[in-house]
PDB file of C-alpha atoms and ligand atoms in Angstrom:
ATOM      1  CA  UNK J   1      -3.112 -22.264  25.699  1.00 77.00           C
ATOM      2  CA  UNK J   2      -1.515 -20.312  22.684  1.00 84.00           C
ATOM      3  CA  UNK J   3      -4.576 -21.413  19.730  1.00 87.00           C
ATOM      4  CA  UNK J   4      -4.988 -24.961  17.527  1.00 89.00           C
ATOM      5  CA  UNK J   5      -6.399 -22.899  14.467  1.00 93.00           C
ATOM      6  CA  UNK J   6      -5.085 -23.091  11.904  1.00 93.00           C
ATOM      7  CA  UNK J   7      -5.217 -19.829  10.427  1.00 95.00           C
ATOM      8  CA  UNK J   8      -4.590 -18.487  13.990  1.00 95.00           C
ATOM      9  CA  UNK J   9      -1.290 -20.079  13.422  1.00 96.00           C
ATOM     10  CA  UNK J  10      -0.486 -19.699   9.613  1.00 97.00           C
ATOM     11  CA  UNK J  11      -0.955 -15.722  10.808  1.00 98.00           C
ATOM     12  CA  UNK J  12       0.552 -16.477  13.790  1.00 98.00           C
ATOM     13  CA  UNK J  13       3.547 -17.902  11.233  1.00 97.00           C
ATOM     14  CA  UNK J  14       3.992 -15.009   9.038  1.00 98.00           C
ATOM     15  CA  UNK J  15       3.622 -12.520  12.151  1.00 98.00           C
ATOM     16  CA  UNK J  16       6.206 -13.342  13.155  1.00 97.00           C
ATOM     17  CA  UNK J  17       8.740 -13.708  10.230  1.00 98.00           C
ATOM     18  CA  UNK J  18       7.849 -10.233   8.966  1.00 98.00           C
ATOM     19  CA  UNK J  19       8.894  -9.188  12.998  1.00 98.00           C
ATOM     20  CA  UNK J  20      12.439 -10.901  12.178  1.00 98.00           C
ATOM     21  CA  UNK J  21      12.629  -8.245   9.710  1.00 98.00           C
ATOM     22  CA  UNK J  22      11.685  -4.960  11.875  1.00 98.00           C
ATOM     23  CA  UNK J  23      14.210  -2.304  12.875  1.00 98.00           C
ATOM     24  CA  UNK J  24      14.417  -1.077  15.911  1.00 98.00           C
ATOM     25  CA  UNK J  25      17.535  -0.383  16.421  1.00 98.00           C
ATOM     26  CA  UNK J  26      16.602   2.564  18.553  1.00 98.00           C
ATOM     27  CA  UNK J  27      13.974   0.340  20.708  1.00 98.00           C
ATOM     28  CA  UNK J  28      14.887  -3.329  20.484  1.00 98.00           C
ATOM     29  CA  UNK J  29      11.691  -4.205  20.543  1.00 98.00           C
ATOM     30  CA  UNK J  30      10.808  -5.808  17.355  1.00 98.00           C
ATOM     31  CA  UNK J  31       7.119  -6.324  16.259  1.00 98.00           C
ATOM     32  CA  UNK J  32       5.105  -7.820  13.406  1.00 98.00           C
ATOM     33  CA  UNK J  33       1.634  -7.922  12.580  1.00 98.00           C
ATOM     34  CA  UNK J  34      -0.746  -9.814   9.623  1.00 98.00           C
ATOM     35  CA  UNK J  35      -3.555  -8.819   8.148  1.00 98.00           C
ATOM     36  CA  UNK J  36      -6.383 -11.344   6.698  1.00 98.00           C
ATOM     37  CA  UNK J  37      -8.555  -9.439   4.418  1.00 98.00           C
ATOM     38  CA  UNK J  38     -12.183 -10.639   3.459  1.00 97.00           C
ATOM     39  CA  UNK J  39     -10.811 -12.365   0.133  1.00 98.00           C
ATOM     40  CA  UNK J  40      -8.414 -14.320   2.370  1.00 98.00           C
ATOM     41  CA  UNK J  41      -5.214 -13.151   1.222  1.00 98.00           C
ATOM     42  CA  UNK J  42      -2.940 -12.273   3.938  1.00 98.00           C
ATOM     43  CA  UNK J  43      -0.227  -8.861   4.645  1.00 98.00           C
ATOM     44  CA  UNK J  44       2.714  -8.419   6.804  1.00 98.00           C
ATOM     45  CA  UNK J  45       4.287  -5.624   8.325  1.00 98.00           C
ATOM     46  CA  UNK J  46       7.048  -4.900  10.964  1.00 98.00           C
ATOM     47  CA  UNK J  47       7.298  -1.869  12.410  1.00 98.00           C
ATOM     48  CA  UNK J  48      10.603   0.150  11.111  1.00 99.00           C
ATOM     49  CA  UNK J  49      12.389   3.058  13.067  1.00 98.00           C
ATOM     50  CA  UNK J  50      14.237   6.026  12.251  1.00 98.00           C
ATOM     51  CA  UNK J  51      17.210   8.186  13.888  1.00 98.00           C
ATOM     52  CA  UNK J  52      14.922  10.846  14.020  1.00 98.00           C
ATOM     53  CA  UNK J  53      12.515   8.929  15.946  1.00 98.00           C
ATOM     54  CA  UNK J  54       8.907   9.725  15.727  1.00 98.00           C
ATOM     55  CA  UNK J  55       9.528   8.509  12.062  1.00 98.00           C
ATOM     56  CA  UNK J  56       9.069   5.199  13.157  1.00 98.00           C
ATOM     57  CA  UNK J  57       6.190   3.375  11.889  1.00 98.00           C
ATOM     58  CA  UNK J  58       4.297   0.967  13.508  1.00 98.00           C
ATOM     59  CA  UNK J  59       4.028  -2.910  12.341  1.00 98.00           C
ATOM     60  CA  UNK J  60       0.207  -2.919  12.337  1.00 98.00           C
ATOM     61  CA  UNK J  61       0.136  -0.392  10.473  1.00 98.00           C
ATOM     62  CA  UNK J  62       3.231  -1.462   7.479  1.00 98.00           C
ATOM     63  CA  UNK J  63       0.636  -4.187   7.167  1.00 98.00           C
ATOM     64  CA  UNK J  64      -2.521  -1.974   7.324  1.00 99.00           C
ATOM     65  CA  UNK J  65      -0.669  -0.026   4.561  1.00 98.00           C
ATOM     66  CA  UNK J  66       0.336  -3.424   2.306  1.00 98.00           C
ATOM     67  CA  UNK J  67      -3.421  -4.608   2.585  1.00 98.00           C
ATOM     68  CA  UNK J  68      -4.831  -1.018   1.203  1.00 98.00           C
ATOM     69  CA  UNK J  69      -2.073  -1.081  -1.554  1.00 98.00           C
ATOM     70  CA  UNK J  70      -3.251  -4.818  -2.951  1.00 98.00           C
ATOM     71  CA  UNK J  71      -6.516  -3.232  -3.170  1.00 98.00           C
ATOM     72  CA  UNK J  72      -8.437  -4.589  -0.058  1.00 98.00           C
ATOM     73  CA  UNK J  73     -10.318  -2.379   2.331  1.00 98.00           C
ATOM     74  CA  UNK J  74     -11.747  -4.462   5.247  1.00 98.00           C
ATOM     75  CA  UNK J  75      -9.554  -6.878   7.975  1.00 98.00           C
ATOM     76  CA  UNK J  76     -10.886  -9.941   9.021  1.00 98.00           C
ATOM     77  CA  UNK J  77      -8.272 -10.700  11.378  1.00 98.00           C
ATOM     78  CA  UNK J  78      -4.983  -9.095  12.808  1.00 98.00           C
ATOM     79  CA  UNK J  79      -2.560 -10.361  14.066  1.00 98.00           C
ATOM     80  CA  UNK J  80      -0.109  -8.869  16.306  1.00 98.00           C
ATOM     81  CA  UNK J  81       3.356 -10.326  17.742  1.00 98.00           C
ATOM     82  CA  UNK J  82       6.373  -8.424  19.498  1.00 97.00           C
ATOM     83  CA  UNK J  83       9.639  -9.889  21.167  1.00 96.00           C
ATOM     84  CA  UNK J  84       8.535  -8.211  24.702  1.00 95.00           C
ATOM     85  CA  UNK J  85       8.109 -11.779  26.778  1.00 89.00           C
ATOM     86  CA  UNK J  86       3.914 -10.981  27.753  1.00 92.00           C
ATOM     87  CA  UNK J  87       1.770 -10.688  24.608  1.00 94.00           C
ATOM     88  CA  UNK J  88       1.933  -6.579  23.722  1.00 92.00           C
ATOM     89  CA  UNK J  89      -1.694  -5.044  22.843  1.00 96.00           C
ATOM     90  CA  UNK J  90      -1.645  -2.289  19.439  1.00 98.00           C
ATOM     91  CA  UNK J  91      -0.895   0.490  20.637  1.00 98.00           C
ATOM     92  CA  UNK J  92      -3.458   3.613  20.978  1.00 98.00           C
ATOM     93  CA  UNK J  93      -2.238   4.992  17.836  1.00 98.00           C
ATOM     94  CA  UNK J  94      -2.858   1.496  15.791  1.00 98.00           C
ATOM     95  CA  UNK J  95      -6.392   0.938  17.398  1.00 98.00           C
ATOM     96  CA  UNK J  96      -7.884   3.783  14.996  1.00 98.00           C
ATOM     97  CA  UNK J  97      -5.848   2.664  12.179  1.00 98.00           C
ATOM     98  CA  UNK J  98      -7.580  -1.035  12.341  1.00 98.00           C
ATOM     99  CA  UNK J  99     -11.027   0.521  12.864  1.00 98.00           C
ATOM    100  CA  UNK J 100     -10.817   2.528   9.797  1.00 98.00           C
ATOM    101  CA  UNK J 101     -10.871  -0.737   8.551  1.00 98.00           C
ATOM    102  CA  UNK J 102     -12.545  -2.345  10.918  1.00 98.00           C
ATOM    103  CA  UNK J 103     -15.767  -4.303  11.433  1.00 98.00           C
ATOM    104  CA  UNK J 104     -17.676  -5.993  13.995  1.00 97.00           C
ATOM    105  CA  UNK J 105     -16.255  -9.311  12.758  1.00 98.00           C
ATOM    106  CA  UNK J 106     -12.893  -7.636  13.235  1.00 98.00           C
ATOM    107  CA  UNK J 107     -10.374 -10.539  15.277  1.00 98.00           C
ATOM    108  CA  UNK J 108      -7.668  -8.906  16.742  1.00 98.00           C
ATOM    109  CA  UNK J 109      -4.980 -11.326  17.939  1.00 98.00           C
ATOM    110  CA  UNK J 110      -2.610 -10.612  20.422  1.00 98.00           C
ATOM    111  CA  UNK J 111       0.078 -13.391  20.509  1.00 97.00           C
ATOM    112  CA  UNK J 112       2.870 -14.492  23.083  1.00 94.00           C
ATOM    113  CA  UNK J 113       5.565 -16.603  22.692  1.00 92.00           C
ATOM    114  CA  UNK J 114       3.540 -19.760  21.635  1.00 93.00           C
ATOM    115  CA  UNK J 115       1.033 -18.059  19.413  1.00 95.00           C
ATOM    116  CA  UNK J 116      -1.906 -17.177  19.903  1.00 95.00           C
ATOM    117  CA  UNK J 117      -3.054 -15.901  22.983  1.00 96.00           C
ATOM    118  CA  UNK J 118      -5.920 -13.103  23.256  1.00 96.00           C
ATOM    119  CA  UNK J 119      -8.603 -12.153  20.703  1.00 97.00           C
ATOM    120  CA  UNK J 120     -10.210  -8.775  21.232  1.00 98.00           C
ATOM    121  CA  UNK J 121     -13.052  -6.944  19.366  1.00 98.00           C
ATOM    122  CA  UNK J 122     -12.350  -3.435  18.142  1.00 98.00           C
ATOM    123  CA  UNK J 123     -14.826  -2.082  20.218  1.00 98.00           C
ATOM    124  CA  UNK J 124     -13.516  -4.075  22.842  1.00 98.00           C
ATOM    125  CA  UNK J 125      -9.770  -1.781  22.723  1.00 98.00           C
ATOM    126  CA  UNK J 126     -11.354   1.707  21.035  1.00 98.00           C
ATOM    127  CA  UNK J 127     -14.578   2.233  22.983  1.00 98.00           C
ATOM    128  CA  UNK J 128     -16.409   5.511  21.882  1.00 98.00           C
ATOM    129  CA  UNK J 129     -14.723   5.266  18.870  1.00 98.00           C
ATOM    130  CA  UNK J 130     -14.087   8.280  16.147  1.00 97.00           C
ATOM    131  CA  UNK J 131     -14.321   6.889  12.726  1.00 97.00           C
ATOM    132  CA  UNK J 132     -16.337   7.883   8.871  1.00 95.00           C
ATOM    133  CA  UNK J 133     -19.910   8.763  10.294  1.00 93.00           C
ATOM    134  CA  UNK J 134     -18.316  11.315  12.516  1.00 96.00           C
ATOM    135  CA  UNK J 135     -17.549  13.227   9.429  1.00 96.00           C
ATOM    136  CA  UNK J 136     -20.458  12.351   7.874  1.00 92.00           C
ATOM    137  CA  UNK J 137     -22.348  14.223  11.038  1.00 71.00           C
ATOM    138  CA  UNK J 138     -21.368  17.996   9.819  1.00 76.00           C
TER     139      UNK J 138
HETATM  140  N1  THU E 201       4.989  -0.743  18.233  1.00 79.08           N
HETATM  141  C1  THU E 201       3.996  -1.476  17.011  1.00 79.08           C
HETATM  142  O1  THU E 201       5.292  -1.267  16.506  1.00 79.08           O
HETATM  143  N2  THU E 201       3.402  -1.949  17.518  1.00 79.08           N
HETATM  144  C2  THU E 201       2.588  -1.446  18.664  1.00 79.08           C
HETATM  145  O2  THU E 201       0.974  -1.252  18.457  1.00 79.08           O
HETATM  146  C3  THU E 201       3.185  -0.305  19.595  1.00 79.08           C
HETATM  147  C4  THU E 201       4.432  -0.117  19.385  1.00 79.08           C
HETATM  148  C5  THU E 201       6.743  -0.299  17.566  1.00 79.08           C
HETATM  149  C6  THU E 201       6.718   0.847  17.361  1.00 79.08           C
HETATM  150  C7  THU E 201       8.888   1.105  18.113  1.00 79.08           C
HETATM  151  O3  THU E 201       9.301   1.096  17.055  1.00 79.08           O
HETATM  152  C8  THU E 201       8.890   0.269  19.813  1.00 79.08           C
HETATM  153  O4  THU E 201       7.514  -0.794  18.714  1.00 79.08           O
HETATM  154  C9  THU E 201       8.249   0.901  20.398  1.00 79.08           C
HETATM  155  O5  THU E 201       7.377   0.830  20.917  1.00 79.08           O
END
């Protein structure tokens, strides 16, 4: 059952609209992400592939980059949608990127065809994580 929460629906629609612009001619797997920052602003991103395959960028990375470029640094919610039939969770690299700007309150929303289907905390997606605190421990 998809979420009926208005903000979650707004984020879902924003992620879906970003997904439609994905540049994914190689995998044909389109992904969209929408970040809600702690100031209430929404930032979107889609995956952007490249003929030099490793140069491709994930949707979440682009949405987080847009948030940081706008001067914000904390993710309240991040909503992820893909063109796959089933809801798809973020890849390992994106989990690390989300972790950089997440708090224990950050809500990671995974969407299916109807909207938001699953919620995770960053601790659930990236247990025993590496972060800035480890660098202070020299
Ligand atoms: N992709 C994302 O954009 N986010 C993820 O979390 C998983 C994978 C993209 C990368 C590539 O363009 C395509 O999906 C297939 O892996």
